[in-house]
Amino acid sequence: MRATAPVRPAGLPDRLDRGSPHRLGAHWDGLGVNIAVFSAHAERIELCLFDAEGRHEIARFDLPECTDEVWHGYLPGAGPGLVYGLRAHGAFDPAAGHRFNPNKLLLDPYARQLRGELRWSDALSGAQPRNERTPDRRDSAPFVPKCVVTHDDYPWGDDRPPAVPWERTVIYEAHLRGMTMRHPAVSAAQRGSFAALGHPAVIEHLLRLGITAVELLPVQAILHDRALFERGLVNYWGYQPLGFFAPEPRYLSAPEARDEIRGAIRRLHQAGIEVVLDVVYNHTGESDETGPTLCWRGLDNASYYRLAPDDRRRYVNDSGTGNTLNLAHPRVLQMVMDSLRHWVTSYHVDGFRFDLGSILGREDNGFDDGAGFFDAIRQDPVLGRVKLIAEPWHLGPDGYHLGRFPPGFAEWNDRYRDTVRRFWGGDPLARPELAARLTGSAELFDRRRRRPWASVNFLAAHDGFTLHDLAAYEHKHNQANGEGNRDGHDHNHSRNWGVEGETDDAAINATRAAVRRAMLVTLFASAGTPMLLAGDELGRTQKGNNNAYCQDNAVSWIDWARAEEAEWKRLRSFVARCIAARARLAPLRPARFLHGAAEPWPGLADTAWFDAAGKPKTPEDWSRPGLMLTLRRVWSEAGTTQATLLLLNGESESRRFVLPEPPLAWVRILDSATPEAPEEPVADDVIEVAPHAAVLLACTLGAAAR
């Protein structure tokens, strides 16, 4: 039915005061609430008030003023807890890019809290099902969540950001629910929530590993796609934004308990652990022209979205999800910047990972490392000091830009991921490229005074196989997603070593375990910023599902009971040893790119490559395929010079490595073939390296050479 104005209860004013346009959203000033909403093309915007549960509309007001394309008004006497929504009047003219429909209740783009859940209904559509040029007349209010006015007072005490230097950062990519839904130390009521993230047992696990930063998959309000809902699934990963300021209600153990987020972050900060949020500012959950009208589309479609220049009824779809936000518009850019600052100032988060980040750098002529978004964030006094990580690709044309982001950004390095997988999977042609990846991918990142930490190195991430499954599956097994196993990547550079999936074959399992440990040594011995996927230290498996985006169940959750099995407890201890070695050995985390020229110690270049006979590699050596590498690095830190030697044997037979000249007092720090062996001096100049194994040696040379 068509939306109709309610009868106003006694006690409410007849109209709003003028208010101010200068702070977007709904804000309480102690005496009332100011509402300000951007829309360049609306003819009228209404503020709709609801009862405390958000079920019944109790009043409706026109926002009385529009200043500089911001509609605004002031409701005296109102305060935190006020429940509201918006209706926007204007032209319904899809050919011109306009989709105003006052029958659709809209979320405030700046809403900091939501009440109620979205319930899928055809009434959410802005256009009639069989005539996209005609507005749908049904009222959507019963089916959408409502906005809630909040205040952000919280006793932060002496909370300070850990401010871990980039070169000492070790990232743990985790899903908030998946990390804690099966944790035995966490109460059933708290599992899957921010309260669980701040649980002492969870923090102790992170500290035992040596993690310095937790990177959480999206925690901003999430839309669960209708197609998934109809299959009994959800958007588990969360890459469908329903709001950029409000937390996802499912991630709170009690309704609207936003202070749980602050409490968890404060406890993590006390432990020296940073919190990085994976954020999605490239698109929204409103999808394409067939999707629901929930917020931005109904408020000002032509401003918020990039529309196809030859047909403004359609959306540019660089995100692959139906639409693309128009960050070239100053008000859209302002919304993103305001959202980022909100999470830093109100929740004290320490950084952001930008989903499909290359979209954020698109200008009229394509990707530009001087795009407005990059310029705005780098000069911002709040955001310029937090960690910034980009996913340097998107699905549209000219979407891959690894290494091209401006200074201040780190980037997910998928070439690192693929090269390490290829080498340890037995590809003899991967050796030359692996050499570049081990030393920080300088050919990609050594520009504009960027540092090696700009390369975020990883073996596995939420999208793809887990580390366990990389060595157990060669094919994806995504049938549970309900898409006929058509979804997910087909080229994973994985290897099952003889049997697809789990097996009782002891020899195959031993090879798989060896390969996983060798890959872990490689990760933590590489220049750059290492990132570990949550659960990889515990043997987490998704049974071959490499696209578990809709699996909010045991497929995706960490099995903490399995983690207590002896095999996986040993793996966890080995990961902790790898991270501890990285923290102790400066050459594994150099602050500048090494090119084999400098001499931090007399007679020793900062980096050098050798063959198995201990001789310096020649250009001809690099042109020949092979599965053995020897890398020596030297770096001075805190007045002391250290050297490391990394020996990699990707073959199925053991190999002898001759240690290069000059002779040094090497100590065996890590050997993936004997993960529990203690550190010990190397007594000979020849080392035998087991099949599928990585060995790390180190020595201290003394005071830094002048």
XYZ file of C-alpha atoms in Angstrom:
706
model
C 0.000 0.000 0.000
C 1.043 3.619 -0.456
C 2.833 5.325 2.425
C 0.630 7.746 4.343
C 1.536 10.301 6.986
C 0.698 9.189 10.546
C -1.318 11.090 13.123
C 1.142 13.066 15.227
C 1.024 12.190 18.972
C 0.546 14.926 21.502
C 3.708 16.579 22.714
C 5.551 16.706 19.400
C 5.997 20.064 17.669
C 4.128 20.898 14.481
C 7.312 21.424 12.545
C 11.078 21.196 12.810
C 13.282 24.173 13.525
C 15.758 25.159 10.797
C 18.804 23.472 12.301
C 22.235 23.402 10.662
C 23.626 21.815 7.477
C 27.186 21.561 8.710
C 27.274 18.063 10.203
C 25.619 15.343 8.193
C 23.537 12.718 9.944
C 21.479 12.891 13.153
C 23.323 14.375 16.126
C 22.232 15.128 19.665
C 23.525 18.389 21.169
C 22.077 17.951 24.653
C 18.888 19.871 23.898
C 17.654 18.240 20.722
C 18.647 16.435 17.558
C 19.881 18.053 14.342
C 19.216 16.172 11.097
C 21.200 16.935 7.929
C 20.987 14.912 4.707
C 22.699 15.526 1.372
C 20.633 15.363 -1.823
C 21.399 17.537 -4.831
C 18.289 16.514 -6.773
C 15.520 15.912 -4.210
C 12.572 18.285 -4.169
C 11.621 17.484 -0.580
C 12.841 15.192 2.218
C 10.767 13.971 5.143
C 11.934 12.807 8.546
C 9.822 9.867 9.789
C 9.804 9.055 13.505
C 8.990 5.596 14.866
C 8.168 4.013 18.193
C 10.987 2.537 20.251
C 10.776 -0.852 18.509
C 10.773 0.731 15.056
C 7.479 -0.893 14.090
C 5.058 1.997 13.909
C 5.573 5.424 12.399
C 4.430 8.051 14.895
C 5.288 11.341 13.204
C 6.515 12.822 9.959
C 8.164 16.198 9.349
C 9.520 17.972 6.313
C 13.146 18.989 6.655
C 12.476 22.720 6.444
C 15.690 24.024 4.893
C 18.105 23.116 2.113
C 21.511 24.810 2.165
C 24.207 23.944 -0.347
C 22.273 20.804 -1.320
C 22.007 19.671 2.313
C 18.494 19.292 3.727
C 18.329 20.001 7.433
C 16.108 20.508 10.462
C 16.210 20.425 14.257
C 13.905 18.502 16.612
C 14.000 20.132 20.070
C 13.719 17.864 23.070
C 14.782 14.740 21.161
C 17.812 12.726 22.175
C 19.651 9.410 21.938
C 17.339 6.502 21.228
C 15.199 8.431 18.744
C 14.190 5.992 15.974
C 13.819 7.420 12.498
C 13.959 6.999 8.735
C 13.763 9.242 5.666
C 11.537 9.652 2.618
C 12.723 11.593 -0.416
C 10.489 13.264 -3.015
C 11.604 14.096 -6.528
C 11.541 12.890 -10.085
C 11.282 9.206 -10.848
C 13.116 9.383 -14.165
C 15.591 6.491 -14.541
C 16.663 7.708 -17.990
C 17.983 10.860 -16.303
C 19.453 8.879 -13.385
C 16.764 9.830 -10.850
C 14.882 7.214 -8.794
C 13.036 9.168 -6.096
C 10.112 7.308 -4.569
C 8.630 8.583 -1.274
C 6.884 5.236 -0.745
C 10.281 3.806 0.184
C 11.557 4.396 3.699
C 15.270 5.169 3.479
C 18.167 4.741 5.852
C 20.193 7.802 6.754
C 23.625 7.236 5.090
C 25.180 8.518 8.326
C 23.118 6.339 10.702
C 25.374 5.118 13.502
C 23.018 2.414 14.749
C 20.287 0.300 13.162
C 17.261 -1.302 14.794
C 15.490 -4.285 13.304
C 16.382 -6.467 10.352
C 15.819 -6.148 6.641
C 13.042 -8.505 5.539
C 13.023 -9.293 1.859
C 9.854 -8.231 0.047
C 8.947 -7.042 -3.437
C 7.926 -3.786 -1.723
C 11.624 -2.907 -1.413
C 11.825 -2.338 -5.152
C 11.732 1.290 -6.244
C 10.226 0.469 -9.646
C 7.349 -1.720 -10.674
C 8.482 -5.265 -11.471
C 7.413 -5.202 -15.122
C 7.862 -1.509 -15.835
C 11.116 0.006 -14.644
C 9.967 3.472 -15.729
C 7.104 3.533 -13.202
C 7.598 3.851 -9.422
C 6.384 1.076 -7.145
C 3.625 2.385 -4.836
C 3.987 -0.068 -1.941
C 5.283 1.199 1.388
C 8.610 -0.436 2.287
C 8.697 0.734 5.927
C 7.595 -2.599 7.468
C 10.502 -4.392 5.814
C 13.546 -2.199 6.490
C 15.613 -1.514 9.600
C 15.322 1.908 11.209
C 18.006 4.391 12.218
C 18.718 5.242 15.858
C 20.210 8.458 17.237
C 23.223 7.669 19.415
C 25.868 9.329 21.486
C 29.478 8.190 21.603
C 30.525 8.785 25.195
C 32.782 5.976 26.421
C 35.328 5.872 29.259
C 38.433 5.185 27.176
C 40.725 5.942 30.121
C 44.370 5.837 29.089
C 43.759 3.921 25.851
C 46.457 4.600 23.288
C 46.995 3.105 19.833
C 49.810 0.544 19.957
C 51.311 2.243 16.870
C 53.318 -0.860 15.938
C 55.915 0.088 13.296
C 55.040 -1.306 9.881
C 58.247 -3.345 9.654
C 57.320 -5.149 12.893
C 53.683 -5.735 11.957
C 52.273 -9.261 11.682
C 48.643 -9.320 10.502
C 46.031 -11.948 11.398
C 43.093 -11.834 8.969
C 39.998 -13.056 10.805
C 36.241 -13.215 10.562
C 34.729 -12.058 13.836
C 32.167 -14.883 13.998
C 34.331 -17.542 12.452
C 37.107 -16.934 14.931
C 35.039 -17.433 18.069
C 31.817 -19.338 17.287
C 33.344 -22.622 18.488
C 35.787 -21.340 21.096
C 35.283 -23.405 24.273
C 36.404 -20.633 26.635
C 33.829 -18.163 25.331
C 30.260 -18.339 26.612
C 27.559 -19.333 24.146
C 25.945 -15.903 24.501
C 29.131 -14.106 23.482
C 30.419 -16.322 20.691
C 30.695 -14.625 17.325
C 30.631 -11.135 18.833
C 33.023 -8.325 19.669
C 32.730 -9.383 23.283
C 34.306 -12.688 22.257
C 37.088 -10.910 20.372
C 38.059 -9.208 23.613
C 37.955 -12.444 25.631
C 41.218 -13.148 27.502
C 41.552 -16.597 25.911
C 41.313 -15.162 22.408
C 43.831 -12.434 23.165
C 46.151 -14.963 24.771
C 46.089 -17.037 21.577
C 47.078 -13.998 19.522
C 49.859 -13.086 21.935
C 51.187 -16.636 21.983
C 51.499 -16.511 18.206
C 53.114 -13.067 18.166
C 50.341 -11.319 16.227
C 50.492 -7.503 16.269
C 47.339 -6.632 14.269
C 43.950 -8.287 13.782
C 42.378 -7.493 10.402
C 38.620 -8.096 10.635
C 36.435 -8.861 7.652
C 33.654 -6.253 7.267
C 31.880 -5.355 10.495
C 29.870 -2.405 9.170
C 26.153 -3.102 8.669
C 25.659 -5.889 6.115
C 22.931 -6.645 3.588
C 22.235 -10.335 3.065
C 21.400 -10.862 -0.598
C 17.924 -12.067 -1.473
C 19.274 -14.945 -3.555
C 21.238 -16.199 -0.538
C 18.261 -15.717 1.771
C 16.109 -17.847 -0.505
C 18.744 -20.613 -0.394
C 18.896 -20.482 3.395
C 22.325 -18.837 3.373
C 23.756 -15.441 4.389
C 26.423 -13.036 3.211
C 28.908 -14.400 5.725
C 31.954 -12.434 4.565
C 29.982 -9.186 4.661
C 31.025 -7.473 1.435
C 27.547 -5.989 0.870
C 27.287 -2.713 2.803
C 23.974 -1.611 4.277
C 25.590 1.271 6.150
C 29.042 2.789 6.583
C 28.741 4.161 10.136
C 26.678 1.515 11.947
C 28.139 -1.785 13.157
C 26.582 -5.044 12.013
C 24.007 -5.894 14.745
C 24.725 -9.636 14.552
C 28.239 -8.965 15.842
C 26.989 -7.684 19.189
C 26.137 -10.168 21.935
C 23.324 -7.904 23.160
C 21.109 -5.701 20.978
C 22.782 -2.405 20.152
C 25.621 -2.969 22.642
C 28.056 -0.896 20.620
C 30.348 -0.442 23.609
C 31.325 -4.100 23.215
C 33.329 -2.978 20.195
C 35.121 -0.329 22.207
C 35.769 -2.718 25.085
C 37.290 -5.337 22.787
C 39.521 -2.798 21.067
C 40.636 -1.356 24.389
C 41.620 -4.816 25.647
C 43.477 -5.600 22.442
C 45.302 -2.279 22.705
C 46.325 -3.137 26.264
C 47.882 -6.300 24.836
C 49.727 -4.279 22.171
C 47.520 -5.543 19.329
C 46.102 -3.227 16.678
C 42.677 -3.566 15.044
C 42.325 -3.070 11.282
C 38.892 -3.085 9.619
C 38.203 -4.434 6.141
C 35.938 -1.760 4.640
C 33.837 -1.650 1.472
C 33.488 1.798 -0.056
C 33.480 0.741 -3.691
C 29.781 -0.257 -3.846
C 26.647 -0.733 -1.742
C 24.197 -3.569 -1.222
C 21.532 -1.885 -3.381
C 22.875 -3.800 -6.406
C 21.906 -2.801 -9.965
C 18.681 -1.232 -11.265
C 16.752 -4.359 -10.263
C 17.879 -4.156 -6.646
C 16.148 -2.698 -3.607
C 15.800 0.991 -2.767
C 17.125 1.268 0.774
C 19.226 4.405 1.113
C 21.543 6.048 -1.439
C 19.469 5.156 -4.520
C 16.370 6.777 -3.056
C 18.158 9.859 -1.707
C 20.135 10.852 -4.818
C 20.886 8.057 -7.247
C 22.569 10.339 -9.791
C 25.050 11.661 -7.224
C 25.919 8.573 -5.188
C 26.490 6.124 -8.057
C 28.506 6.011 -11.235
C 25.958 5.640 -14.016
C 26.609 4.366 -17.520
C 27.226 7.467 -19.685
C 25.284 6.065 -22.642
C 22.317 4.858 -20.561
C 21.793 6.420 -17.147
C 19.242 3.776 -16.235
C 22.192 1.409 -15.822
C 25.075 1.353 -13.355
C 28.804 1.104 -13.904
C 29.621 -2.269 -12.366
C 33.358 -2.248 -11.693
C 32.690 -3.964 -8.353
C 30.978 -6.990 -9.893
C 28.077 -6.552 -7.463
C 25.806 -4.349 -9.586
C 26.901 -0.803 -8.777
C 29.898 1.424 -8.067
C 29.985 4.382 -5.697
C 30.917 7.698 -7.288
C 33.833 8.919 -5.179
C 34.480 11.645 -7.728
C 31.471 13.462 -6.227
C 32.620 15.625 -3.291
C 29.684 14.664 -1.046
C 30.213 10.955 -1.658
C 33.912 11.374 -0.925
C 32.959 13.305 2.214
C 30.722 10.432 3.335
C 33.582 7.962 3.001
C 36.039 10.218 4.799
C 33.548 10.948 7.576
C 32.915 7.225 7.973
C 36.621 6.436 8.250
C 37.166 9.188 10.810
C 34.132 7.950 12.769
C 35.655 4.493 13.196
C 38.990 5.957 14.277
C 37.658 8.589 16.673
C 34.618 6.755 18.064
C 35.998 3.200 18.123
C 39.786 3.774 18.135
C 40.499 1.411 15.246
C 44.084 1.461 13.996
C 43.686 1.095 10.255
C 41.708 -0.059 7.258
C 41.958 -2.563 4.434
C 40.098 -1.254 1.373
C 38.141 -3.862 -0.564
C 38.611 -3.512 -4.347
C 40.775 -0.516 -3.559
C 41.669 0.352 -7.138
C 38.054 1.514 -7.654
C 38.693 4.206 -5.064
C 41.430 5.587 -7.299
C 39.409 5.754 -10.505
C 39.079 9.130 -12.170
C 37.533 9.946 -15.554
C 40.642 8.664 -17.349
C 41.078 5.512 -15.266
C 43.178 4.703 -12.200
C 45.219 7.610 -10.818
C 47.503 7.393 -7.786
C 46.749 11.085 -7.308
C 42.974 10.571 -7.251
C 40.894 12.681 -4.913
C 40.358 9.857 -2.433
C 44.091 9.256 -2.061
C 44.847 12.954 -1.698
C 42.090 13.404 0.874
C 43.101 10.482 3.075
C 46.840 11.172 2.983
C 46.498 14.773 4.140
C 43.847 14.060 6.769
C 45.241 14.653 10.290
C 43.248 11.731 11.712
C 43.507 9.201 8.889
C 47.029 10.040 7.772
C 48.459 8.292 10.842
C 46.595 4.963 10.688
C 47.516 1.873 8.708
C 46.120 1.865 5.167
C 46.007 -1.347 3.124
C 44.616 -1.630 -0.392
C 43.312 -4.572 -2.326
C 44.891 -3.302 -5.573
C 42.418 -4.696 -8.083
C 38.775 -4.725 -9.100
C 36.635 -6.597 -11.616
C 36.055 -3.833 -14.156
C 38.272 -2.841 -17.091
C 41.872 -1.853 -16.296
C 41.346 -3.087 -12.774
C 44.751 -4.495 -11.732
C 47.154 -1.972 -10.194
C 49.486 -3.835 -7.841
C 52.338 -1.548 -6.800
C 50.747 1.624 -8.118
C 49.202 3.009 -4.940
C 50.652 6.186 -3.436
C 53.049 6.377 -0.491
C 51.406 5.593 2.833
C 49.492 2.591 1.483
C 50.399 -1.072 1.792
C 48.922 -3.487 -0.752
C 47.844 -7.102 -0.791
C 50.406 -8.824 -3.011
C 48.666 -11.647 -4.862
C 51.779 -12.222 -6.964
C 53.556 -13.169 -3.749
C 50.765 -15.611 -2.893
C 50.768 -17.260 -6.318
C 54.551 -17.460 -6.659
C 55.102 -19.099 -3.272
C 52.342 -21.594 -4.041
C 53.862 -22.383 -7.435
C 57.372 -22.910 -6.048
C 56.322 -25.215 -3.219
C 53.846 -26.961 -5.507
C 56.770 -28.063 -7.661
C 56.883 -25.508 -10.486
C 60.580 -25.266 -11.510
C 59.945 -22.035 -13.408
C 58.833 -20.142 -10.292
C 62.335 -19.704 -8.864
C 63.303 -16.349 -10.467
C 60.044 -14.707 -9.488
C 60.219 -16.145 -5.980
C 63.555 -14.381 -5.609
C 61.792 -11.063 -6.222
C 58.987 -11.886 -3.810
C 61.361 -12.866 -0.993
C 63.051 -9.479 -1.165
C 59.920 -7.344 -0.993
C 58.836 -7.244 -4.652
C 61.066 -4.227 -5.259
C 60.232 -4.075 -8.960
C 56.651 -3.319 -7.922
C 57.024 -1.217 -4.783
C 60.428 0.484 -4.850
C 59.135 3.824 -6.108
C 58.361 7.190 -4.512
C 60.384 6.243 -1.405
C 58.019 3.433 -0.475
C 59.328 0.761 1.874
C 59.287 -3.068 1.747
C 56.382 -3.147 4.212
C 54.158 -1.891 1.386
C 53.994 -5.492 0.146
C 51.483 -7.418 2.285
C 52.594 -11.011 1.771
C 50.209 -13.895 2.313
C 49.778 -17.580 1.534
C 46.009 -17.663 2.022
C 43.197 -15.222 2.712
C 39.461 -15.419 3.289
C 38.926 -15.694 -0.490
C 40.368 -19.032 -1.590
C 41.764 -22.200 -0.055
C 43.048 -22.277 3.513
C 46.698 -23.219 3.980
C 45.619 -26.738 4.926
C 43.514 -27.112 1.791
C 46.270 -25.752 -0.472
C 48.133 -29.000 0.095
C 45.057 -31.270 0.034
C 42.924 -30.125 -2.904
C 43.613 -29.333 -6.534
C 39.985 -28.561 -7.368
C 37.371 -26.389 -5.686
C 34.481 -28.105 -3.906
C 31.867 -25.371 -3.567
C 28.684 -27.392 -3.993
C 27.326 -26.207 -0.633
C 27.116 -22.660 -2.018
C 24.234 -23.691 -4.269
C 25.779 -22.380 -7.483
C 26.631 -25.665 -9.161
C 30.311 -25.339 -8.207
C 30.633 -22.538 -10.783
C 31.683 -19.917 -8.236
C 35.187 -19.413 -6.876
C 38.576 -19.425 -8.562
C 39.575 -22.267 -10.859
C 43.326 -21.569 -10.742
C 44.588 -21.875 -7.182
C 48.174 -23.108 -7.696
C 47.384 -25.831 -5.171
C 48.491 -29.472 -5.131
C 46.968 -32.479 -3.417
C 50.126 -34.647 -3.544
C 48.347 -37.730 -4.812
C 44.837 -37.820 -3.346
C 42.075 -35.232 -3.563
C 41.008 -34.287 -0.044
C 41.633 -36.007 3.264
C 43.505 -39.298 3.288
C 44.912 -41.867 5.702
C 48.043 -42.279 3.577
C 50.872 -41.446 5.991
C 53.383 -40.596 3.265
C 51.020 -38.136 1.558
C 50.121 -36.514 4.870
C 53.793 -36.159 5.761
C 54.495 -34.441 2.443
C 51.540 -32.129 2.897
C 52.674 -31.159 6.395
C 56.215 -30.542 5.162
C 55.023 -28.274 2.358
C 52.812 -26.237 4.694
C 55.673 -25.668 7.139
C 58.058 -24.722 4.330
C 55.539 -22.190 3.058
C 55.222 -20.697 6.534
C 58.977 -20.285 6.877
C 59.005 -18.623 3.458
C 56.254 -16.204 4.492
C 57.870 -15.033 7.697
C 61.373 -14.900 6.194
C 60.248 -12.619 3.341
C 60.721 -8.863 3.286
C 57.349 -7.153 3.508
C 54.403 -7.394 5.896
C 53.279 -10.975 6.603
C 49.584 -11.791 6.901
C 48.317 -15.071 8.347
C 44.775 -16.295 7.722
C 43.006 -17.075 11.002
C 43.075 -20.792 11.702
C 45.926 -21.609 9.333
C 48.097 -22.053 12.416
C 45.582 -24.688 13.583
C 45.090 -26.684 10.400
C 41.684 -25.162 9.616
C 40.014 -26.765 6.601
C 37.012 -25.744 4.513
C 36.919 -29.199 2.888
C 37.993 -27.735 -0.438
C 35.507 -24.849 -0.525
C 37.486 -21.919 -1.931
C 34.619 -19.403 -1.873
C 32.925 -19.816 1.504
C 31.387 -16.329 1.350
C 27.926 -17.634 2.302
C 28.885 -20.346 4.802
C 28.164 -19.084 8.311
C 28.636 -22.531 9.798
C 31.272 -25.128 10.578
C 32.661 -24.864 7.033
C 34.078 -21.431 7.912
C 34.414 -21.455 11.691
C 37.656 -22.379 13.448
C 37.337 -25.814 15.026
C 39.055 -25.231 18.349
C 38.587 -28.862 19.397
C 40.561 -29.998 16.334
C 43.137 -27.368 17.234
C 43.895 -29.290 20.436
C 44.997 -32.378 18.522
C 48.723 -32.978 18.825
C 49.485 -32.395 15.137
C 47.876 -28.967 15.085
C 49.268 -27.931 18.460
C 52.723 -28.588 16.998
C 51.858 -26.500 13.948
C 50.705 -23.626 16.165
C 53.972 -23.753 18.092
C 55.932 -23.742 14.837
C 54.082 -20.681 13.565
C 54.891 -18.917 16.840
C 58.576 -19.834 16.385
C 58.547 -18.413 12.857
C 57.030 -15.136 14.026
C 59.424 -14.904 16.967
C 62.388 -15.429 14.630
C 61.135 -12.640 12.412
C 60.829 -10.303 15.392
C 64.378 -11.111 16.496
C 66.182 -11.057 13.146
C 66.367 -7.639 11.505
C 67.417 -8.930 8.043
C 64.006 -10.602 7.706
C 62.256 -7.235 7.966
C 64.588 -4.660 6.389
C 63.393 -1.066 6.534
C 64.614 -0.398 2.976
C 64.786 -2.386 -0.222
C 67.965 -4.440 -0.636
C 69.562 -4.591 -4.054
C 72.868 -6.328 -3.414
C 74.975 -3.178 -3.509
C 75.413 -1.800 0.004
C 77.911 -3.312 2.447
C 76.442 -3.133 5.956
C 79.408 -5.312 6.983
C 82.823 -5.297 5.293
C 82.827 -7.719 2.389
C 79.142 -8.615 2.682
C 76.548 -7.108 0.337
C 73.133 -6.415 1.857
C 71.643 -9.255 -0.179
C 73.150 -12.037 -2.261
C 72.039 -15.233 -4.023
C 73.974 -18.498 -4.199
C 73.641 -21.870 -5.872
C 73.670 -25.163 -4.008
C 77.478 -25.213 -4.285
C 77.718 -21.932 -2.394
C 78.775 -19.945 -5.455
C 77.171 -16.618 -6.398
C 74.414 -17.098 -8.904
C 75.106 -15.991 -12.458
C 72.514 -14.633 -14.913
C 72.652 -17.998 -16.651
C 71.709 -19.736 -13.405
C 68.477 -17.726 -13.201
C 67.502 -18.715 -16.721
C 67.624 -22.412 -15.858
C 64.613 -23.989 -14.102
C 65.194 -25.253 -10.611
C 63.682 -25.751 -7.180
C 66.527 -24.659 -4.893
C 67.368 -21.203 -3.640
C 69.893 -19.739 -1.211
C 69.456 -16.146 -0.032
C 71.773 -14.242 2.303
C 70.728 -10.914 3.780
C 72.592 -8.519 6.056
C 71.003 -5.686 8.004
C 72.016 -3.387 10.845
C 69.575 -2.390 13.554
C 70.021 -0.834 16.978
C 73.794 -0.766 16.604
C 74.117 -4.466 15.726
C 74.571 -6.160 12.367
C 72.937 -9.510 11.696
C 73.016 -11.872 8.743
C 70.519 -14.535 7.731
C 70.783 -17.371 5.240
C 67.604 -18.927 3.818
C 67.876 -22.343 2.120
C 64.865 -23.561 0.135
C 64.571 -27.070 -1.302
C 61.401 -27.482 -3.324
C 62.354 -30.915 -4.633
C 61.156 -34.340 -3.536
C 64.664 -35.436 -2.560
C 67.040 -34.085 0.043
C 69.797 -31.774 -1.235
C 73.170 -30.663 0.067
C 73.832 -26.933 0.306
C 77.360 -25.567 0.666
C 77.448 -22.472 2.856
C 78.849 -19.470 0.957
C 82.055 -17.599 1.759
C 83.076 -16.006 3.996
C 82.587 -18.514 6.812
C 80.346 -17.164 9.570
C 79.195 -18.471 12.946
C 75.811 -19.640 11.692
C 73.058 -20.875 14.015
C 70.197 -22.991 12.715
C 67.104 -21.014 13.740
C 64.337 -22.868 11.877
C 64.170 -26.105 9.931
C 60.710 -26.895 8.589
C 61.642 -30.583 8.352
C 62.306 -30.763 12.102
C 59.949 -28.111 13.476
C 60.564 -28.890 17.144
C 64.344 -29.028 16.939
C 66.055 -26.426 19.149
C 68.317 -23.748 17.770
C 71.882 -24.985 17.445
C 75.195 -23.867 15.937
C 76.046 -25.153 12.472
C 79.188 -27.260 12.774
C 79.925 -27.912 9.097
C 80.045 -25.868 5.901
C 77.617 -28.258 4.209
C 73.959 -28.563 5.202
C 71.593 -31.260 4.027
C 68.104 -29.887 3.481
C 65.217 -32.351 3.546
C 62.679 -32.650 0.719
C 60.117 -29.832 0.601
C 61.962 -27.976 3.349
C 63.128 -24.499 4.284
C 66.043 -23.830 6.620
C 66.817 -20.474 8.195
C 70.278 -19.710 9.561
C 71.368 -16.546 11.358
C 74.409 -14.987 12.950
C 75.262 -11.787 14.756
C 78.259 -10.009 13.289
C 78.661 -7.433 16.034
C 78.486 -3.684 16.124
C 77.269 -2.073 12.942
C 80.039 -1.269 10.512
C 80.690 2.407 9.920
